[in-house]
Amino acid sequence: MATHTIACPFCGLVCDDLGLDQDRVDVRGCAKAAAGFARRPAIVEHRIAGRAVPLDEAAAAAAKLLGGARLPLVSGLAADLAGIRGLIALADRLGAVIDRWQSSAQQANLALQQHAGALTATFGEIANRADVVLLLGADPAARQPRFFERLLRNGGALYRTAPPHVAFIGPAAAAPADPAVSERVFVAEDALLDAVGALAAIGEGQKLAATTTLPLPALSALAERLAAARYGTIVWDIAAFPAAARGAALAILLRLMRQLTRRTRCVGLPLGGEDNAQGAATAMLWQAGWPGRLSFAAGVPQHDPWGNDAERLVAAGEIDALLWVAALTAAAAPKSGVPTVAILAADAPEAAAEVEIRVGIPGIDHGGAMLRADAVVALPLTAARPSGLPSVAAAAAAILAHLPAAS
Amino acid sequence: MITRLTGARVFDPANGVRGEVRDLFIADGRMAAPTDRADRSYDLGGLVVMPGAIDIHSHIAGGKVNLGRLLMSEEHRDELVARGPATRSGSGVATPSIFATGYRYAALGYTAAFEPAMVPSNARATHLETADLPIIDKGAYVMLGNDELLLRLVAAGAEQERINDYVAWMMRATAALGVKTVNPGGISAFKFNARGLAIDERGPQHGVTPRQIVQMLSRAVFELGVPHPLHIHCNNLGVPGNIDTTLATIAAADGFPLHLTHAQFHSYGTEGDRHFSSAAARLAEAVNRNPSISLDVGQIMFGQTVTASGDTMAQYRNRAFASPGKWILMDIECDGGCGLVPFRYRDSNFVNALQWAIGLELFLLIEDPWRVFLTTDHPNGAPFTCYPHLIRLLMDRSFRNDCLAAIHPAAQKATTLGSIAREYTLEEIAIATRAAPARILGLAGRGQLGPGAAADITVYAEDGDRERMFAAPRHVFKAGVEIVHDGAILAAPPGATHVVRPDYDPAIEGVIGAFFEQHMSVGLGHFRLSEGELADAGLSLVAQPCRPRGRA
Ligand code: SF4
Ligand SMILES: [Zn+2]
């Protein structure tokens, strides 16, 4: 039986070299993919108050619940691109807030791009070109298990003749074990911002006074390496920085990259993109004009990074209904205390929701598309084990169809 | 159901109709032969009818546009579009959200717009985005000429036939309507830290010159029978003196057809105290002499916009003029790049003022309206919502001269614009915005109103103020359905996606597959779009005719 290759939806790399033989997936040694493809449906019926109903009946109840709310929240958003498109349409019609769950780190990256800009590159460019790589804050493999294999230990790189020099800067406990890493410079979490500042300052030719909190000689050497690189690449996990330091750290990193670009090339790569986070941000950009933190309550899209933060809205009790969507993950809806419609993958445990709609996992139960973390490449997802479970897009469309016509 | 439009003056240049009063008939979404039966009739007495307008070059979707939207968040906040009974909400003007893009184009009487800079690796995301673009027809030109494999093939001395196969394969894989090349070789060179690339300069790594790329791509597109000539954004965009590069590029094509895009940005000399001058007359003269050359202008308008380009090399230079002072550069997948730089064009700035005049000189000095297309290179020169104003500048000399009198005085002296008497006629506007774009893109049954053509129709009220006239069509019909009435969107059905599907020798797939396998971050099978997935996303593809042409 010939094997064909499929893409994996379980992190922002969206590796597309997994093997599929009948319904067996060769996960290329990735534990995260193994766990993802091992997911099996447990609950497949849709429910209203615990009672099994057909999809259409559940959708009608969901429309009634959400349509009657003053300020519903659409969150979770762990769906393929078609699902995201459908959920934004639904939020627009409902006059709802729509925002991913726990997206503060992603929003920090996006906010800097909005207000200052970016110097960046896609995976394929970095994999073929990067000769000096800085990893800031965390082990990329923690989010993207095959990061090193796919981007830095790849054979056949077009433009580099030797393996890249890969240096980690961050807490010892978060240091990557991957053999591609040639240097580990330990800096405590609360000194990460200072380390980034020192790198930039050294790069700009400033002399820094000796300090006990920062390994200045190592940072100086790295600043020199970046300046001498043909294609330096700085990879960061902004979630590894203290929340209050994120904006400043990103601004300094951009300054550093701009400074380096005067003489050579240097690009940045923010880590992330799990659960099609980049697809959600991009679809919100094209449909509404902003990459998240959106409210349609006034009949127009409005972006408020603080006001429309899903976690804050739930914590502050400002919403009166929740539409929770988790298909790529099996994440349960947060405790919100408000009437809830949950669109859930069939392996998610029973939900404390008034209406429960069970959907397939994109890339397992049905096909679809997902955007890689680099925001450029969308990959097709294959139905590895096709099932009759509806998609998020179908569920969203069914709910929309039960809402009264827009006025 | 037969719909009859009676009493209007019809401008249908493709069919030689030049303002005569004609009745038009629509059946099943298409123009039909005259008949006595009509289920519905519109009395359009005293009104002007043209085919729906077609924008040949407008950055409306894809990764680059989304980064533009990010940078323009302030404008999005100030320009909100409310959801309506038939419409979605949205925001923005220079980088409108995708729904607002479709509604605004339709409200201006446009029924098609083409995304000119689709990076191959971004093709899927671009098409999925345009699945949300309402009303208007669409399509995309795939960006080639900085893609590693093409440069390798050229460097290795590949035969023209191999290049043709590669181009055809790429067009099919990315569901493209045309091929664009942007700063040929230059985007790749910038990744190796080169900051400029002259037309006969050997690029890094492969030693390929822009001239070689232009030669092989223009010929490939011609020989494959792709209707639209190679769409080229020349090297040295925005650089004073770049007219020499532009003229050399025309020569490099060796007589194969070329479409010079946003030619205004490539028509600069170095004369005068400020070493920046208009070379529009030189380019116009070359275009007038060369029937195989067409261009779109890329007119600038004063005000805020964002420049969005695949040309990272030029955008890196332009960062110095960013207003507000932020910018984004991205290197993409060994096949392209993109750069976003917000701009505020000012009439009090000498360079901007002269750019404005240079664009208008090009419009007015190129004699054949079938070869000059009305664009602002949206949003690079200005948002497409400026088109009615631009039409008035072309049709109304005294208005034009009033505007000229308001720009930087040194720029007034540096342009011949004031002495140009030409005023576009309604027929010429209909050519430059309808008939000619449809013809040069090879869109069968578009841009004209002959029997069998798509019933994409715009109805204007005559108005001496041409800006007012073109800003507010009375009716717009898409596929025979009235979708705009006095500015209100009545319905928002999806438009078609136009593609061409040139043939290739399947052997090329082995070459491309091996390259992807060894070097790229996706496999060939996933890089290539399938028609099924496009249909699933809600796109309806229309394949335009493509007949191979022998060697010229
Ligand atoms: S690294 Fe990510 S995308 Fe790749 S196989 Fe593992 S989980 Fe899937
Ligand atoms: Zn353009």
Tab-separated table of N, CA and C in Angstrom, chain A residues 212-278:
chain	number	residue	atom	x	y	z
A	212	THR	N	26.693	41.867	37.466
A	212	THR	CA	26.690	40.465	37.866
A	212	THR	C	25.482	39.724	37.302
A	213	THR	N	24.457	40.462	36.838
A	213	THR	CA	23.241	39.776	36.384
A	213	THR	C	23.328	39.344	34.924
A	214	LEU	N	24.289	39.897	34.174
A	214	LEU	CA	24.358	39.562	32.753
A	214	LEU	C	25.749	39.056	32.368
A	215	PRO	N	25.808	38.017	31.555
A	215	PRO	CA	27.103	37.527	31.062
A	215	PRO	C	27.558	38.385	29.875
A	216	LEU	N	28.106	39.545	30.172
A	216	LEU	CA	28.418	40.503	29.103
A	216	LEU	C	29.408	39.993	28.053
A	217	PRO	N	30.465	39.288	28.461
A	217	PRO	CA	31.396	38.830	27.412
A	217	PRO	C	30.700	37.934	26.386
A	218	ALA	N	29.847	37.042	26.858
A	218	ALA	CA	29.134	36.155	25.930
A	218	ALA	C	28.183	36.963	25.040
A	219	LEU	N	27.501	37.937	25.641
A	219	LEU	CA	26.575	38.752	24.843
A	219	LEU	C	27.334	39.582	23.808
A	220	SER	N	28.506	40.101	24.212
A	220	SER	CA	29.322	40.867	23.256
A	220	SER	C	29.734	39.995	22.084
A	221	ALA	N	30.139	38.786	22.410
A	221	ALA	CA	30.575	37.889	21.335
A	221	ALA	C	29.406	37.586	20.395
A	222	LEU	N	28.216	37.429	20.964
A	222	LEU	CA	27.055	37.154	20.110
A	222	LEU	C	26.684	38.362	19.258
A	223	ALA	N	26.795	39.547	19.843
A	223	ALA	CA	26.521	40.760	19.059
A	223	ALA	C	27.484	40.822	17.879
A	224	GLU	N	28.729	40.458	18.118
A	224	GLU	CA	29.711	40.458	17.025
A	224	GLU	C	29.374	39.406	15.972
A	225	ARG	N	28.959	38.262	16.445
A	225	ARG	CA	28.582	37.202	15.489
A	225	ARG	C	27.430	37.645	14.592
A	226	LEU	N	26.436	38.299	15.200
A	226	LEU	CA	25.294	38.780	14.399
A	226	LEU	C	25.763	39.797	13.367
A	227	ALA	N	26.671	40.679	13.792
A	227	ALA	CA	27.149	41.714	12.874
A	227	ALA	C	27.943	41.087	11.727
A	228	ALA	N	28.610	39.974	12.029
A	228	ALA	CA	29.427	39.338	10.995
A	228	ALA	C	28.640	38.310	10.183
A	229	ALA	N	27.410	38.034	10.598
A	229	ALA	CA	26.612	37.013	9.912
A	229	ALA	C	26.196	37.492	8.534
A	230	ARG	N	25.927	36.552	7.646
A	230	ARG	CA	25.333	36.926	6.364
A	230	ARG	C	23.823	37.047	6.514
A	231	TYR	N	23.270	36.164	7.329
A	231	TYR	CA	21.821	36.174	7.496
A	231	TYR	C	21.498	35.753	8.923
A	232	GLY	N	21.623	36.738	9.818
A	232	GLY	CA	21.314	36.470	11.214
A	232	GLY	C	19.816	36.284	11.402
A	233	THR	N	19.481	35.440	12.355
A	233	THR	CA	18.066	35.176	12.618
A	233	THR	C	17.847	35.135	14.121
A	234	ILE	N	16.906	35.933	14.589
A	234	ILE	CA	16.615	35.960	16.018
A	234	ILE	C	15.233	35.346	16.227
A	235	VAL	N	15.206	34.288	17.006
A	235	VAL	CA	13.968	33.551	17.264
A	235	VAL	C	13.590	33.794	18.713
A	236	TRP	N	12.368	34.235	18.955
A	236	TRP	CA	12.003	34.460	20.355
A	236	TRP	C	10.654	33.832	20.685
A	237	ASP	N	10.535	33.500	21.961
A	237	ASP	CA	9.256	33.071	22.506
A	237	ASP	C	8.848	34.161	23.480
A	238	ILE	N	8.004	35.063	23.036
A	238	ILE	CA	7.729	36.250	23.856
A	238	ILE	C	6.989	35.857	25.132
A	239	ALA	N	6.341	34.697	25.107
A	239	ALA	CA	5.660	34.233	26.328
A	239	ALA	C	6.656	33.906	27.432
A	240	ALA	N	7.921	33.700	27.069
A	240	ALA	CA	8.935	33.388	28.076
A	240	ALA	C	9.425	34.637	28.798
A	241	PHE	N	9.068	35.803	28.276
A	241	PHE	CA	9.468	37.049	28.919
A	241	PHE	C	8.390	37.435	29.943
A	242	PRO	N	8.778	38.093	31.024
A	242	PRO	CA	7.759	38.597	31.951
A	242	PRO	C	6.791	39.493	31.187
A	243	ALA	N	5.491	39.385	31.502
A	243	ALA	CA	4.482	40.103	30.722
A	243	ALA	C	4.811	41.590	30.591
A	244	ALA	N	5.281	42.187	31.660
A	244	ALA	CA	5.519	43.626	31.633
A	244	ALA	C	6.722	44.001	30.764
A	245	ALA	N	7.553	43.017	30.445
A	245	ALA	CA	8.773	43.315	29.677
A	245	ALA	C	8.595	43.072	28.182
A	246	ARG	N	7.449	42.492	27.782
A	246	ARG	CA	7.327	42.030	26.399
A	246	ARG	C	7.394	43.164	25.378
A	247	GLY	N	6.626	44.205	25.601
A	247	GLY	CA	6.589	45.305	24.627
A	247	GLY	C	7.966	45.910	24.437
A	248	ALA	N	8.641	46.179	25.554
A	248	ALA	CA	9.956	46.799	25.478
A	248	ALA	C	10.954	45.866	24.798
A	249	ALA	N	10.884	44.586	25.149
A	249	ALA	CA	11.834	43.627	24.562
A	249	ALA	C	11.650	43.575	23.045
A	250	LEU	N	10.411	43.544	22.602
A	250	LEU	CA	10.156	43.473	21.158
A	250	LEU	C	10.622	44.739	20.450
A	251	ALA	N	10.413	45.887	21.079
A	251	ALA	CA	10.843	47.145	20.468
A	251	ALA	C	12.364	47.177	20.343
A	252	ILE	N	13.041	46.696	21.369
A	252	ILE	CA	14.510	46.689	21.330
A	252	ILE	C	15.008	45.695	20.274
A	253	LEU	N	14.367	44.550	20.202
A	253	LEU	CA	14.774	43.570	19.192
A	253	LEU	C	14.631	44.135	17.786
A	254	LEU	N	13.541	44.858	17.556
A	254	LEU	CA	13.351	45.448	16.228
A	254	LEU	C	14.450	46.479	15.961
A	255	ARG	N	14.762	47.259	16.971
A	255	ARG	CA	15.840	48.250	16.802
A	255	ARG	C	17.156	47.549	16.469
A	256	LEU	N	17.424	46.462	17.169
A	256	LEU	CA	18.653	45.707	16.921
A	256	LEU	C	18.670	45.177	15.478
A	257	MET	N	17.572	44.619	15.037
A	257	MET	CA	17.534	44.063	13.676
A	257	MET	C	17.672	45.164	12.622
A	258	ARG	N	17.044	46.298	12.881
A	258	ARG	CA	17.178	47.413	11.921
A	258	ARG	C	18.615	47.901	11.847
A	259	GLN	N	19.228	47.970	13.022
A	259	GLN	CA	20.619	48.409	13.087
A	259	GLN	C	21.508	47.463	12.270
A	260	LEU	N	21.315	46.171	12.466
A	260	LEU	CA	22.130	45.175	11.756
A	260	LEU	C	21.883	45.221	10.249
A	261	THR	N	20.634	45.512	9.879
A	261	THR	CA	20.274	45.479	8.454
A	261	THR	C	20.943	46.602	7.665
A	262	ARG	N	21.455	47.596	8.370
A	262	ARG	CA	22.186	48.635	7.627
A	262	ARG	C	23.405	48.056	6.905
A	263	ARG	N	24.031	47.059	7.517
A	263	ARG	CA	25.263	46.509	6.929
A	263	ARG	C	25.099	45.102	6.395
A	264	THR	N	24.230	44.322	7.054
A	264	THR	CA	24.067	42.936	6.627
A	264	THR	C	22.594	42.603	6.724
A	265	ARG	N	22.266	41.330	6.729
A	265	ARG	CA	20.859	40.968	6.859
A	265	ARG	C	20.611	40.334	8.225
A	266	CYS	N	19.461	40.625	8.777
A	266	CYS	CA	19.039	40.012	10.029
A	266	CYS	C	17.518	40.030	10.080
A	267	VAL	N	16.941	38.917	10.441
A	267	VAL	CA	15.481	38.839	10.512
A	267	VAL	C	15.051	38.224	11.839
A	268	GLY	N	13.801	38.426	12.169
A	268	GLY	CA	13.249	37.892	13.414
A	268	GLY	C	12.149	36.889	13.140
A	269	LEU	N	12.023	35.928	14.044
A	269	LEU	CA	10.961	34.923	13.920
A	269	LEU	C	10.320	34.715	15.286
A	270	PRO	N	9.106	35.232	15.465
A	270	PRO	CA	8.410	34.958	16.721
A	270	PRO	C	7.842	33.548	16.713
A	271	LEU	N	8.005	32.834	17.814
A	271	LEU	CA	7.431	31.489	17.900
A	271	LEU	C	5.938	31.585	18.216
A	272	GLY	N	5.204	30.595	17.780
A	272	GLY	CA	3.768	30.581	18.071
A	272	GLY	C	3.047	29.803	17.001
A	273	GLY	N	1.821	30.171	16.776
A	273	GLY	CA	1.071	29.584	15.673
A	273	GLY	C	0.371	28.279	15.995
A	274	GLU	N	0.388	27.850	17.295
A	274	GLU	CA	-0.352	26.636	17.632
A	274	GLU	C	-1.844	26.866	17.397
A	275	ASP	N	-2.552	25.788	17.152
A	275	ASP	CA	-4.015	25.841	17.005
A	275	ASP	C	-4.446	26.818	15.920
A	276	ASN	N	-3.657	26.941	14.870
A	276	ASN	CA	-3.970	27.866	13.771
A	276	ASN	C	-4.117	29.304	14.270
A	277	ALA	N	-3.327	29.658	15.281
A	277	ALA	CA	-3.384	31.014	15.829
A	277	ALA	C	-3.091	32.053	14.751
A	278	GLN	N	-2.154	31.706	13.862
A	278	GLN	CA	-1.801	32.658	12.808
A	278	GLN	C	-2.929	32.748	11.784
